[in-house]
CSV table of C-alpha atoms in Angstrom, one decimal:
chain,number,residue,atom,x,y,z
A,447,MET,CA,0.1,0.0,0.1
A,448,ILE,CA,1.3,3.5,-0.7
A,449,ARG,CA,-0.6,6.5,0.9
A,450,ARG,CA,-0.9,10.0,-0.6
A,451,THR,CA,-1.7,13.0,2.0
A,452,MET,CA,-2.4,16.3,0.3
A,453,PHE,CA,-3.0,19.7,2.2
A,454,PHE,CA,-5.2,22.1,0.6
A,455,LYS,CA,-6.3,25.4,0.9
A,456,VAL,CA,-9.7,27.0,-0.9
A,457,ARG,CA,-10.1,30.3,-2.0
A,458,ASP,CA,-11.6,32.7,1.1
A,459,ASP,CA,-14.3,33.9,-1.7
A,460,ALA,CA,-15.1,30.4,-2.8
A,461,LYS,CA,-18.9,29.9,-2.5
A,462,PRO,CA,-20.2,26.9,-0.1
A,463,ASP,CA,-21.7,25.3,-3.1
A,464,GLN,CA,-18.5,25.3,-5.0
A,465,VAL,CA,-16.5,23.9,-1.9
A,466,ALA,CA,-19.2,21.1,-1.3
A,467,LYS,CA,-18.9,20.1,-5.2
A,468,LEU,CA,-15.2,20.0,-4.5
A,469,GLU,CA,-15.5,17.5,-1.8
A,470,ASP,CA,-17.9,15.3,-3.5
A,471,LEU,CA,-15.5,15.0,-6.5
A,472,VAL,CA,-12.7,14.1,-4.2
A,473,ARG,CA,-14.6,11.5,-2.8
A,474,GLY,CA,-15.6,9.9,-5.6
A,475,CYS,CA,-12.1,9.0,-6.7
A,476,THR,CA,-12.5,5.6,-4.8
A,477,LYS,CA,-15.6,4.8,-7.4
A,478,GLU,CA,-14.1,6.4,-10.3
A,479,ILE,CA,-10.5,5.5,-10.1
A,480,PRO,CA,-9.1,1.7,-10.3
A,481,GLY,CA,-6.5,1.5,-7.6
A,482,VAL,CA,-7.8,3.8,-5.0
A,483,LYS,CA,-8.7,1.7,-2.3
A,484,ARG,CA,-9.6,4.0,0.4
A,485,LEU,CA,-10.0,7.6,1.0
A,486,SER,CA,-10.5,10.3,4.0
A,487,LEU,CA,-11.1,14.0,3.4
A,488,GLY,CA,-11.7,16.4,6.5
A,489,ARG,CA,-11.5,20.1,7.4
A,490,ASP,CA,-8.4,21.0,8.6
A,491,LEU,CA,-8.5,21.7,12.5
A,492,ASP,CA,-5.0,23.5,12.7
A,493,PRO,CA,-6.0,27.0,14.4
A,494,ARG,CA,-3.1,28.6,12.0
A,495,LYS,CA,-5.5,28.1,9.1
A,496,LEU,CA,-2.7,27.5,6.8
A,497,TYR,CA,-5.1,24.8,4.6
A,498,THR,CA,-9.0,23.9,4.6
A,499,HIS,CA,-8.7,20.4,4.1
A,500,VAL,CA,-6.5,17.3,4.2
A,501,TRP,CA,-6.9,14.5,2.2
A,502,ASP,CA,-5.8,10.9,2.3
A,503,MET,CA,-5.9,8.1,-0.3
A,504,ASP,CA,-4.4,4.7,-0.2
A,505,PHE,CA,-3.4,3.3,-3.7
A,506,ALA,CA,-2.9,-0.9,-3.9
A,507,THR,CA,0.4,-0.8,-5.9
A,508,ASN,CA,2.7,1.1,-7.6
A,509,GLU,CA,0.9,0.9,-11.0
A,510,ALA,CA,-2.0,2.5,-9.4
A,511,VAL,CA,-0.2,5.4,-8.3
A,512,MET,CA,1.1,6.0,-11.7
A,513,GLY,CA,-2.1,5.7,-13.4
A,514,TYR,CA,-3.8,8.4,-11.0
A,515,GLY,CA,-2.1,10.9,-12.8
A,516,PRO,CA,-3.3,10.6,-16.2
A,517,HIS,CA,-6.8,9.1,-15.3
A,518,ALA,CA,-9.8,10.8,-17.4
A,519,TYR,CA,-11.5,11.3,-13.8
A,520,HIS,CA,-8.3,13.1,-12.4
A,521,MET,CA,-7.7,15.3,-15.1
A,522,ASN,CA,-10.9,16.4,-16.6
A,523,THR,CA,-13.1,16.3,-13.3
A,524,LEU,CA,-10.8,17.1,-10.5
A,525,MET,CA,-7.9,19.1,-11.7
A,526,PRO,CA,-9.9,22.3,-13.1
A,527,TYR,CA,-11.1,22.8,-9.4
A,528,PHE,CA,-7.3,22.8,-8.4
A,529,ASN,CA,-6.3,24.9,-11.1
A,530,ARG,CA,-6.4,28.8,-10.2
A,531,ASN,CA,-6.3,29.7,-14.0
A,532,SER,CA,-9.5,27.4,-14.6
A,533,PRO,CA,-13.2,28.8,-14.3
A,534,THR,CA,-14.1,26.4,-11.7
A,535,GLY,CA,-10.7,26.7,-9.9
A,536,VAL,CA,-11.3,27.5,-6.3
A,537,VAL,CA,-8.0,25.7,-4.6
A,538,GLU,CA,-5.1,28.5,-4.1
A,539,LYS,CA,-2.3,26.3,-2.5
A,540,LEU,CA,-1.6,22.8,-1.9
A,541,ASP,CA,1.2,20.3,-0.5
A,542,TYR,CA,1.1,16.4,-1.0
A,543,ALA,CA,3.3,13.4,-0.5
A,544,TYR,CA,3.1,9.9,-1.6
A,545,TYR,CA,4.8,7.4,1.3
A,546,LYS,CA,5.1,3.9,2.5
A,547,PRO,CA,5.3,3.0,6.4
A,548,VAL,CA,8.2,1.8,7.5
A,549,SER,CA,7.0,1.0,11.0
A,550,VAL,CA,3.4,1.0,12.3
A,551,GLY,CA,2.0,0.6,15.7
A,552,THR,CA,-1.8,0.3,16.7
A,553,ARG,CA,-3.8,0.4,20.0
A,554,PRO,CA,-7.4,-0.6,20.5
A,555,LEU,CA,-9.1,2.7,19.1
A,556,ASN,CA,-13.0,3.4,19.0
A,557,LYS,CA,-14.3,4.8,15.7
A,558,GLY,CA,-14.0,8.7,15.3
A,559,LEU,CA,-10.6,10.0,16.3
A,560,ILE,CA,-8.3,13.1,15.4
A,561,ARG,CA,-5.7,12.2,12.6
A,562,ARG,CA,-2.5,14.3,12.3
A,563,VAL,CA,0.1,13.9,9.7
A,564,MET,CA,3.5,16.1,9.3
A,565,PHE,CA,5.5,16.0,6.3
A,566,PHE,CA,9.4,16.8,7.2
A,567,GLN,CA,12.5,17.1,5.2
A,568,MET,CA,16.1,16.0,6.6
A,569,MET,CA,18.7,18.0,5.9
A,570,PRO,CA,20.7,17.3,2.7
A,571,THR,CA,24.0,16.9,5.0
A,572,ALA,CA,22.2,14.7,7.5
A,573,SER,CA,24.6,11.3,7.8
A,574,LYS,CA,22.9,8.0,7.8
A,575,ALA,CA,23.5,7.7,11.4
A,576,GLN,CA,21.7,11.3,11.9
A,577,ILE,CA,18.6,10.1,10.2
A,578,ALA,CA,18.6,6.8,12.1
A,579,GLU,CA,18.7,8.8,15.4
A,580,VAL,CA,15.8,11.0,14.5
A,581,GLU,CA,13.7,8.0,13.4
A,582,GLY,CA,14.4,6.2,16.3
A,583,LYS,CA,13.6,9.1,18.4
A,584,VAL,CA,10.4,9.6,16.7
A,585,LEU,CA,9.5,5.9,17.2
A,586,GLU,CA,10.3,6.4,21.0
A,587,MET,CA,7.3,8.6,21.3
A,588,PRO,CA,4.6,6.2,21.5
A,589,LYS,CA,5.9,4.4,24.0
A,590,LYS,CA,6.4,7.5,26.4
A,591,ILE,CA,3.2,9.0,25.2
A,592,PRO,CA,0.1,7.0,25.9
A,593,ALA,CA,-2.1,9.3,24.4
A,594,ILE,CA,-1.0,8.2,21.1
A,595,ALA,CA,-3.4,5.7,19.8
A,596,ASN,CA,-1.8,4.8,16.2
A,597,TRP,CA,1.2,5.6,14.6
A,598,ALA,CA,3.4,5.0,11.4
A,599,LEU,CA,6.4,6.4,10.2
A,600,ALA,CA,7.0,6.3,6.7
A,601,ARG,CA,9.6,7.6,3.9
A,602,ALA,CA,8.4,9.5,0.8
A,603,THR,CA,8.4,7.1,-2.5
A,604,GLU,CA,8.0,10.0,-4.8
A,605,HIS,CA,10.1,12.8,-5.8
A,606,ARG,CA,7.5,14.4,-8.2
A,607,MET,CA,6.0,16.6,-5.0
A,608,PRO,CA,5.7,20.2,-4.8
A,609,ASN,CA,8.4,20.0,-1.9
A,610,PRO,CA,11.4,17.6,-1.2
A,611,TRP,CA,9.9,15.5,1.7
A,612,THR,CA,11.7,12.9,3.2
A,613,HIS,CA,9.5,11.6,6.1
A,614,VAL,CA,5.8,11.3,6.9
A,615,TRP,CA,4.9,10.9,10.6
A,616,GLU,CA,1.2,9.9,11.1
A,617,LEU,CA,-0.5,9.9,14.5
A,618,GLU,CA,-4.0,9.2,15.4
A,619,PHE,CA,-5.7,10.3,18.9
A,620,ALA,CA,-8.9,9.3,20.3
A,621,ASP,CA,-10.0,12.7,20.8
A,622,GLN,CA,-8.8,16.5,21.0
A,623,ALA,CA,-7.5,16.0,24.6
A,624,GLY,CA,-4.9,13.2,23.3
A,625,LEU,CA,-3.6,15.8,20.6
A,626,ASP,CA,-3.4,18.5,23.2
A,627,ALA,CA,-1.5,15.6,25.7
A,628,TYR,CA,1.1,14.7,23.0
A,629,GLY,CA,1.7,18.9,22.0
A,630,LYS,CA,2.2,19.4,26.1
A,631,ASP,CA,4.3,16.1,26.6
A,632,ARG,CA,7.9,16.7,28.1
A,633,PHE,CA,9.4,13.9,25.8
A,634,HIS,CA,8.2,15.2,22.6
A,635,HIS,CA,9.3,19.0,23.8
A,636,ASP,CA,12.9,18.0,25.5
A,637,VAL,CA,14.0,14.9,23.4
A,638,VAL,CA,12.2,15.2,20.0
A,639,ALA,CA,11.2,18.7,19.1
A,640,PRO,CA,15.1,19.5,19.3
A,641,TYR,CA,15.6,18.1,15.9
A,642,PHE,CA,13.2,20.1,14.1
A,643,ARG,CA,13.9,23.4,15.7
A,644,PRO,CA,15.6,26.2,13.8
A,645,ASP,CA,17.3,27.2,17.0
A,646,SER,CA,18.6,24.0,17.9
A,647,ALA,CA,22.2,23.0,18.1
A,648,THR,CA,21.1,19.3,17.3
A,649,ARG,CA,18.6,20.6,14.4
A,650,VAL,CA,19.1,18.0,11.3
A,651,VAL,CA,15.6,18.5,9.9
A,652,GLN,CA,15.2,21.3,7.3
A,653,ALA,CA,11.4,21.6,7.1
A,654,ILE,CA,8.0,20.6,8.1
A,655,ASN,CA,4.3,21.0,7.2
A,656,ILE,CA,1.5,19.9,9.5
A,657,ALA,CA,-1.8,19.3,9.1
A,658,TRP,CA,-4.8,17.5,11.4
A,659,TYR,CA,-8.6,16.7,11.0
A,660,LYS,CA,-11.3,14.4,12.5
A,661,THR,CA,-11.9,11.3,10.6
A,662,ASP,CA,-14.5,8.3,11.3
A,663,MET,CA,-12.0,5.8,10.9
A,664,PRO,CA,-8.6,5.0,11.4
A,665,LEU,CA,-6.4,5.1,8.5
A,666,ILE,CA,-3.1,3.3,10.0
A,667,ALA,CA,-3.3,-0.1,10.7
A,668,ARG,CA,-1.2,-3.0,10.8
A,669,ASP,CA,-0.8,-5.5,7.8
């Protein structure tokens, strides 16, 4: 399975019916495009409001990924909404990554949860040892933070992306309180965050992008 997560922002002046139409068309991908196994779409809950939506989509195979771009439904039905020069274009910016998990963990979880996705790019100068250290510390967090229900660390599989992301860190929480507990956790702040902070002497992560939303189903599962 290969997953693609997209963050996108609809223009502030977009009409509600235009947004609803776009959401319906996005959800239609599972029916219209072979190889799309599963899809989840929700409104971004990040208070910074950098994006309006988060769109997760799972592909069965590499061939399905390659077939998605040129598929008529994608090209002729969806793309006009994402093209600012199109009469129906309502999306003003987007970011996405294609990725495959290298480590997955789950705990029992009821339906209805908060899903948080972070793209990050290791510095080009980071050594293999530094990359392994960051990956290891990131994967320690579920052991230290019980609020994390499901988690997956992935490496990007595609280079044809808006930004050169190297990793994706997926987290699922039972509710907003779980996400808040994660945000305040000392291990998160004192051990992991310094790798990502521009003012830290141990920084080895070049850039990040984060969004989260409410979804009715866990997307993270063990094979």
